[in-house]
Amino acid sequence: MKALRFGRNAAIAVIAAGALALTACGSDNATNTAQTAPAASGPKVTGTLTGIGSSAQGAAMDVWKTNFASANPGATVQYSPDGSGAGRKAILDGSAQFAGSDAYLKDEELASSKDKCGPDGALDIPVYISPIAVAFNLPGITDLKLDAPTVAKIFRGEIANWNDPAIAALNPDAKLPDLKVTPVNRSDDSGTTSNFTDYLSAVAPTVWTDKAAGIWPASLKGENAKGTSGVVKTVTDTPGAVTYADDSAVSGKLGTAQIKVGDSFTKISPEAAAKAVDAGKPVEGRNANDLAIKLDRTTTVAGAYPIVLVSYHIVCTTYDTQATADLVKAFVKYAASDEGQKAAADAAKSAPLSKTLQDKAIAAVETVKAKA
């Protein structure tokens, strides 16, 4: 299959649509979803959607919720950014109507989803693409060059000070301080952690000997905090601290690292993230409408930024009523629209989906239906 290409307007659209349309797979929380006169983007809907999941999607979700409610008076989207793991758990046990997740469903989770989502289970629909920043608090320094082995050593606690020879060798012109390195990781089950550790295990396997996972290895020392906002705040308040976080949340005095790809270093940007996702391929053995993407972390393509997350809205293929199914479709279609994708990019520095993936996302959510 061809590698997926991403364009700015496409990505924003998918996200907005995904957030709005979802309702609980095993329950019907949508209310009064009777359709009225058609709006520019399709028939209007009303009702309430409840989602749980990715904190990386937070800024995009805020703008999607506002815009969707504006276009659909009487429609409300509730979203709790408790982490990707919490989101997947919620969609699987029916306590939320949709999940936001920076990691697609595992095979066993996909099988389990049939209990609440019907015989065809759930679908992973990409709505948000963002680079994961290696963000640090070093007074007077906002830019460093790092390679995968050095990043792995930093987060394993094997590099104790910022003027360590390994960092100095990559940054000969930087005035590195004799300051303690304090790595900060996510305390919750996180799709950002899953993507970050997937990168380290793929590109620096001799240093990062743990498997990729959404839960940080318990054997490693360091500080931790819940959610994207938690780790960013901890680093902002702690000179010498470093973390990994969605780039949209990194600002102020924090610096970000350029990452070595092939023989050169790549600055973090939405365009560089999209270029890395371009090398991804569909996960094999899935429903044709499941759009989970397997990323190539070891890409050597110049200008690609491989520490990237593709965040999904996980929806059921079958809901209890037609009203719920219609609300799910309306929300995901908005997120997948050009308007939705642009809103997310403006609010969260995300990289839009390509037109090809945008069309696939809309076609996938069109297959959502009500029980016969």
CSV table of N, CA and C in Angstrom, one decimal, residues 82-169:
chain,number,residue,atom,x,y,z
A,82,ASP,N,-7.8,12.9,30.2
A,82,ASP,CA,-7.2,12.1,31.2
A,82,ASP,C,-6.1,11.1,30.7
A,83,GLY,N,-5.8,11.2,29.4
A,83,GLY,CA,-4.7,10.4,28.9
A,83,GLY,C,-5.2,9.3,27.9
A,84,SER,N,-4.4,8.9,27.0
A,84,SER,CA,-4.8,8.0,26.0
A,84,SER,C,-5.3,6.6,26.5
A,85,GLY,N,-4.6,6.1,27.5
A,85,GLY,CA,-4.9,4.9,28.1
A,85,GLY,C,-6.3,4.9,28.8
A,86,ALA,N,-6.6,6.0,29.5
A,86,ALA,CA,-7.9,6.2,30.1
A,86,ALA,C,-9.0,6.2,29.0
A,87,GLY,N,-8.7,6.9,27.9
A,87,GLY,CA,-9.6,7.0,26.8
A,87,GLY,C,-10.0,5.6,26.2
A,88,ARG,N,-8.9,4.8,25.9
A,88,ARG,CA,-9.2,3.5,25.4
A,88,ARG,C,-10.0,2.6,26.3
A,89,LYS,N,-9.6,2.7,27.6
A,89,LYS,CA,-10.4,1.9,28.6
A,89,LYS,C,-11.9,2.4,28.6
A,90,ALA,N,-12.1,3.7,28.5
A,90,ALA,CA,-13.5,4.2,28.5
A,90,ALA,C,-14.3,3.7,27.4
A,91,ILE,N,-13.7,3.7,26.2
A,91,ILE,CA,-14.5,3.3,25.0
A,91,ILE,C,-14.7,1.8,25.1
A,92,LEU,N,-13.8,1.0,25.6
A,92,LEU,CA,-14.0,-0.4,25.7
A,92,LEU,C,-15.0,-0.8,26.8
A,93,ASP,N,-15.1,0.0,27.9
A,93,ASP,CA,-16.1,-0.4,28.9
A,93,ASP,C,-17.4,0.3,28.7
A,94,GLY,N,-17.5,1.2,27.7
A,94,GLY,CA,-18.8,1.9,27.5
A,94,GLY,C,-19.0,3.1,28.3
A,95,SER,N,-18.0,3.6,29.1
A,95,SER,CA,-18.3,4.7,29.9
A,95,SER,C,-18.0,6.0,29.2
A,96,ALA,N,-17.6,6.0,28.0
A,96,ALA,CA,-17.4,7.2,27.2
A,96,ALA,C,-17.9,6.9,25.8
A,97,GLN,N,-18.3,7.9,25.1
A,97,GLN,CA,-18.9,7.7,23.8
A,97,GLN,C,-17.8,7.7,22.7
A,98,PHE,N,-16.7,8.3,23.0
A,98,PHE,CA,-15.5,8.2,22.1
A,98,PHE,C,-14.3,8.4,22.9
A,99,ALA,N,-13.2,7.9,22.3
A,99,ALA,CA,-11.9,8.0,22.9
A,99,ALA,C,-11.0,8.8,22.0
A,100,GLY,N,-10.1,9.7,22.7
A,100,GLY,CA,-9.0,10.3,22.0
A,100,GLY,C,-7.8,9.5,22.4
A,101,SER,N,-7.0,9.1,21.4
A,101,SER,CA,-5.8,8.3,21.8
A,101,SER,C,-4.7,8.5,20.8
A,102,ASP,N,-3.5,8.7,21.4
A,102,ASP,CA,-2.3,8.9,20.6
A,102,ASP,C,-1.6,7.6,20.2
A,103,ALA,N,-2.3,6.5,20.5
A,103,ALA,CA,-1.9,5.2,20.1
A,103,ALA,C,-3.1,4.4,19.6
A,104,TYR,N,-3.0,3.8,18.5
A,104,TYR,CA,-4.2,3.0,18.0
A,104,TYR,C,-4.4,1.8,18.9
A,105,LEU,N,-5.6,1.2,18.8
A,105,LEU,CA,-6.0,0.1,19.6
A,105,LEU,C,-5.1,-1.1,19.3
A,106,LYS,N,-4.6,-1.8,20.3
A,106,LYS,CA,-3.9,-3.0,20.1
A,106,LYS,C,-4.8,-4.1,19.6
A,107,ASP,N,-4.3,-5.2,19.1
A,107,ASP,CA,-5.1,-6.3,18.6
A,107,ASP,C,-6.1,-6.8,19.6
A,108,GLU,N,-5.6,-7.0,20.9
A,108,GLU,CA,-6.5,-7.5,21.9
A,108,GLU,C,-7.5,-6.5,22.3
A,109,GLU,N,-7.2,-5.2,22.3
A,109,GLU,CA,-8.2,-4.1,22.5
A,109,GLU,C,-9.3,-4.1,21.4
A,110,LEU,N,-8.8,-4.3,20.2
A,110,LEU,CA,-9.7,-4.3,19.1
A,110,LEU,C,-10.7,-5.4,19.2
A,111,ALA,N,-10.2,-6.6,19.6
A,111,ALA,CA,-11.1,-7.8,19.9
A,111,ALA,C,-12.1,-7.5,21.0
A,112,SER,N,-11.6,-6.9,22.1
A,112,SER,CA,-12.4,-6.6,23.2
A,112,SER,C,-13.5,-5.5,22.9
A,113,SER,N,-13.3,-4.7,21.9
A,113,SER,CA,-14.2,-3.6,21.6
A,113,SER,C,-15.5,-4.1,21.0
A,114,LYS,N,-15.5,-5.4,20.6
A,114,LYS,CA,-16.8,-6.0,20.0
A,114,LYS,C,-17.9,-6.1,21.1
A,115,ASP,N,-17.5,-6.2,22.4
A,115,ASP,CA,-18.4,-6.3,23.5
A,115,ASP,C,-19.4,-5.1,23.5
A,116,LYS,N,-18.8,-3.9,23.3
A,116,LYS,CA,-19.6,-2.7,23.4
A,116,LYS,C,-19.9,-2.0,22.1
A,117,CYS,N,-19.1,-2.3,21.1
A,117,CYS,CA,-19.2,-1.6,19.8
A,117,CYS,C,-19.9,-2.5,18.7
A,118,GLY,N,-20.4,-3.7,19.0
A,118,GLY,CA,-21.0,-4.5,18.0
A,118,GLY,C,-20.0,-5.4,17.3
A,119,PRO,N,-20.5,-6.3,16.4
A,119,PRO,CA,-19.6,-7.4,15.9
A,119,PRO,C,-18.4,-6.9,15.1
A,120,ASP,N,-18.4,-5.7,14.6
A,120,ASP,CA,-17.3,-5.1,13.8
A,120,ASP,C,-16.3,-4.3,14.7
A,121,GLY,N,-16.7,-4.2,16.0
A,121,GLY,CA,-15.8,-3.5,16.9
A,121,GLY,C,-15.7,-2.0,16.7
A,122,ALA,N,-14.5,-1.5,17.1
A,122,ALA,CA,-14.3,-0.1,17.0
A,122,ALA,C,-13.4,0.3,15.8
A,123,LEU,N,-13.3,1.6,15.5
A,123,LEU,CA,-12.4,2.0,14.4
A,123,LEU,C,-11.4,3.1,15.0
A,124,ASP,N,-10.2,3.0,14.5
A,124,ASP,CA,-9.2,4.1,14.7
A,124,ASP,C,-9.2,5.1,13.6
A,125,ILE,N,-9.6,6.3,13.9
A,125,ILE,CA,-9.7,7.3,12.8
A,125,ILE,C,-8.7,8.5,13.1
A,126,PRO,N,-7.6,8.6,12.3
A,126,PRO,CA,-6.7,9.7,12.6
A,126,PRO,C,-7.3,11.1,12.5
A,127,VAL,N,-7.0,11.9,13.5
A,127,VAL,CA,-7.6,13.3,13.4
A,127,VAL,C,-6.5,14.4,13.7
A,128,TYR,N,-5.4,14.0,14.2
A,128,TYR,CA,-4.4,15.0,14.7
A,128,TYR,C,-3.0,14.4,14.6
A,129,ILE,N,-2.1,15.2,14.0
A,129,ILE,CA,-0.7,14.8,13.8
A,129,ILE,C,0.1,15.9,14.5
A,130,SER,N,1.0,15.5,15.4
A,130,SER,CA,1.8,16.5,16.0
A,130,SER,C,3.2,15.9,16.4
A,131,PRO,N,4.3,16.7,16.2
A,131,PRO,CA,5.6,16.3,16.7
A,131,PRO,C,5.6,16.3,18.2
A,132,ILE,N,6.4,15.4,18.8
A,132,ILE,CA,6.6,15.4,20.2
A,132,ILE,C,8.0,16.1,20.5
A,133,ALA,N,7.9,17.1,21.3
A,133,ALA,CA,9.1,17.9,21.5
A,133,ALA,C,9.9,17.3,22.7
A,134,VAL,N,11.3,17.3,22.5
A,134,VAL,CA,12.1,17.0,23.7
A,134,VAL,C,12.4,18.4,24.2
A,135,ALA,N,11.7,18.8,25.3
A,135,ALA,CA,11.7,20.2,25.8
A,135,ALA,C,12.5,20.3,27.1
A,136,PHE,N,13.3,21.3,27.2
A,136,PHE,CA,14.2,21.4,28.4
A,136,PHE,C,14.2,22.9,28.9
A,137,ASN,N,14.6,23.0,30.1
A,137,ASN,CA,14.7,24.3,30.8
A,137,ASN,C,16.2,24.5,31.2
A,138,LEU,N,16.8,25.2,30.3
A,138,LEU,CA,18.2,25.6,30.4
A,138,LEU,C,18.4,27.1,30.3
A,139,PRO,N,18.6,27.8,31.4
A,139,PRO,CA,18.7,29.3,31.3
A,139,PRO,C,19.7,29.7,30.2
A,140,GLY,N,19.1,30.5,29.3
A,140,GLY,CA,20.0,31.1,28.2
A,140,GLY,C,20.1,30.2,27.0
A,141,ILE,N,19.6,29.0,27.0
A,141,ILE,CA,19.7,28.1,25.9
A,141,ILE,C,18.3,27.6,25.4
A,142,THR,N,18.0,27.8,24.2
A,142,THR,CA,16.6,27.4,23.7
A,142,THR,C,16.8,26.4,22.5
A,143,ASP,N,18.0,26.1,22.1
A,143,ASP,CA,18.2,25.1,21.0
A,143,ASP,C,19.4,24.2,21.2
A,144,LEU,N,19.1,22.9,21.1
A,144,LEU,CA,20.2,22.0,21.3
A,144,LEU,C,20.1,20.9,20.2
A,145,LYS,N,21.2,20.3,19.8
A,145,LYS,CA,21.1,19.2,18.9
A,145,LYS,C,21.3,17.9,19.7
A,146,LEU,N,20.5,16.9,19.5
A,146,LEU,CA,20.6,15.6,20.1
A,146,LEU,C,20.3,14.5,19.2
A,147,ASP,N,21.0,13.3,19.4
A,147,ASP,CA,20.7,12.1,18.7
A,147,ASP,C,19.9,11.2,19.6
A,148,ALA,N,19.4,10.1,19.0
A,148,ALA,CA,18.6,9.1,19.7
A,148,ALA,C,19.3,8.5,20.9
A,149,PRO,N,20.6,8.0,20.8
A,149,PRO,CA,21.3,7.4,21.9
A,149,PRO,C,21.4,8.4,23.1
A,150,THR,N,21.7,9.7,22.8
A,150,THR,CA,21.9,10.7,23.8
A,150,THR,C,20.6,11.0,24.5
A,151,VAL,N,19.5,11.1,23.7
A,151,VAL,CA,18.1,11.3,24.3
A,151,VAL,C,17.8,10.1,25.3
A,152,ALA,N,18.1,8.9,24.8
A,152,ALA,CA,17.8,7.7,25.6
A,152,ALA,C,18.6,7.7,26.9
A,153,LYS,N,19.8,8.1,26.8
A,153,LYS,CA,20.7,8.2,28.0
A,153,LYS,C,20.2,9.2,29.0
A,154,ILE,N,19.7,10.3,28.5
A,154,ILE,CA,19.2,11.4,29.3
A,154,ILE,C,18.0,10.9,30.1
A,155,PHE,N,17.1,10.2,29.4
A,155,PHE,CA,15.8,9.8,30.1
A,155,PHE,C,16.0,8.5,30.9
A,156,ARG,N,17.1,7.8,30.7
A,156,ARG,CA,17.4,6.7,31.6
A,156,ARG,C,18.3,7.1,32.8
A,157,GLY,N,18.6,8.3,32.9
A,157,GLY,CA,19.4,8.8,34.0
A,157,GLY,C,20.9,8.5,33.9
A,158,GLU,N,21.4,8.2,32.7
A,158,GLU,CA,22.8,7.8,32.4
A,158,GLU,C,23.6,9.1,32.1
A,159,ILE,N,23.0,10.2,31.9
A,159,ILE,CA,23.7,11.5,31.7
A,159,ILE,C,23.2,12.3,32.9
A,160,ALA,N,24.1,12.7,33.8
A,160,ALA,CA,23.8,13.4,35.0
A,160,ALA,C,23.8,14.9,34.9
A,161,ASN,N,24.6,15.5,34.1
A,161,ASN,CA,24.7,16.9,34.0
A,161,ASN,C,24.7,17.4,32.5
A,162,TRP,N,24.2,18.6,32.3
A,162,TRP,CA,24.0,19.1,31.0
A,162,TRP,C,25.3,19.4,30.2
A,163,ASN,N,26.5,19.5,30.9
A,163,ASN,CA,27.7,19.6,30.2
A,163,ASN,C,28.4,18.3,30.0
A,164,ASP,N,27.7,17.2,30.0
A,164,ASP,CA,28.2,15.9,29.8
A,164,ASP,C,28.9,15.9,28.4
A,165,PRO,N,30.0,15.1,28.2
A,165,PRO,CA,30.7,15.1,26.9
A,165,PRO,C,29.8,14.6,25.8
A,166,ALA,N,28.8,13.8,26.0
A,166,ALA,CA,28.0,13.3,24.9
A,166,ALA,C,27.1,14.5,24.4
A,167,ILE,N,26.6,15.3,25.2
A,167,ILE,CA,25.8,16.5,24.8
A,167,ILE,C,26.8,17.5,24.2
A,168,ALA,N,27.9,17.7,24.8
A,168,ALA,CA,28.9,18.7,24.3
A,168,ALA,C,29.4,18.4,22.9
A,169,ALA,N,29.6,17.1,22.6
A,169,ALA,CA,30.1,16.7,21.3
A,169,ALA,C,29.1,17.1,20.2
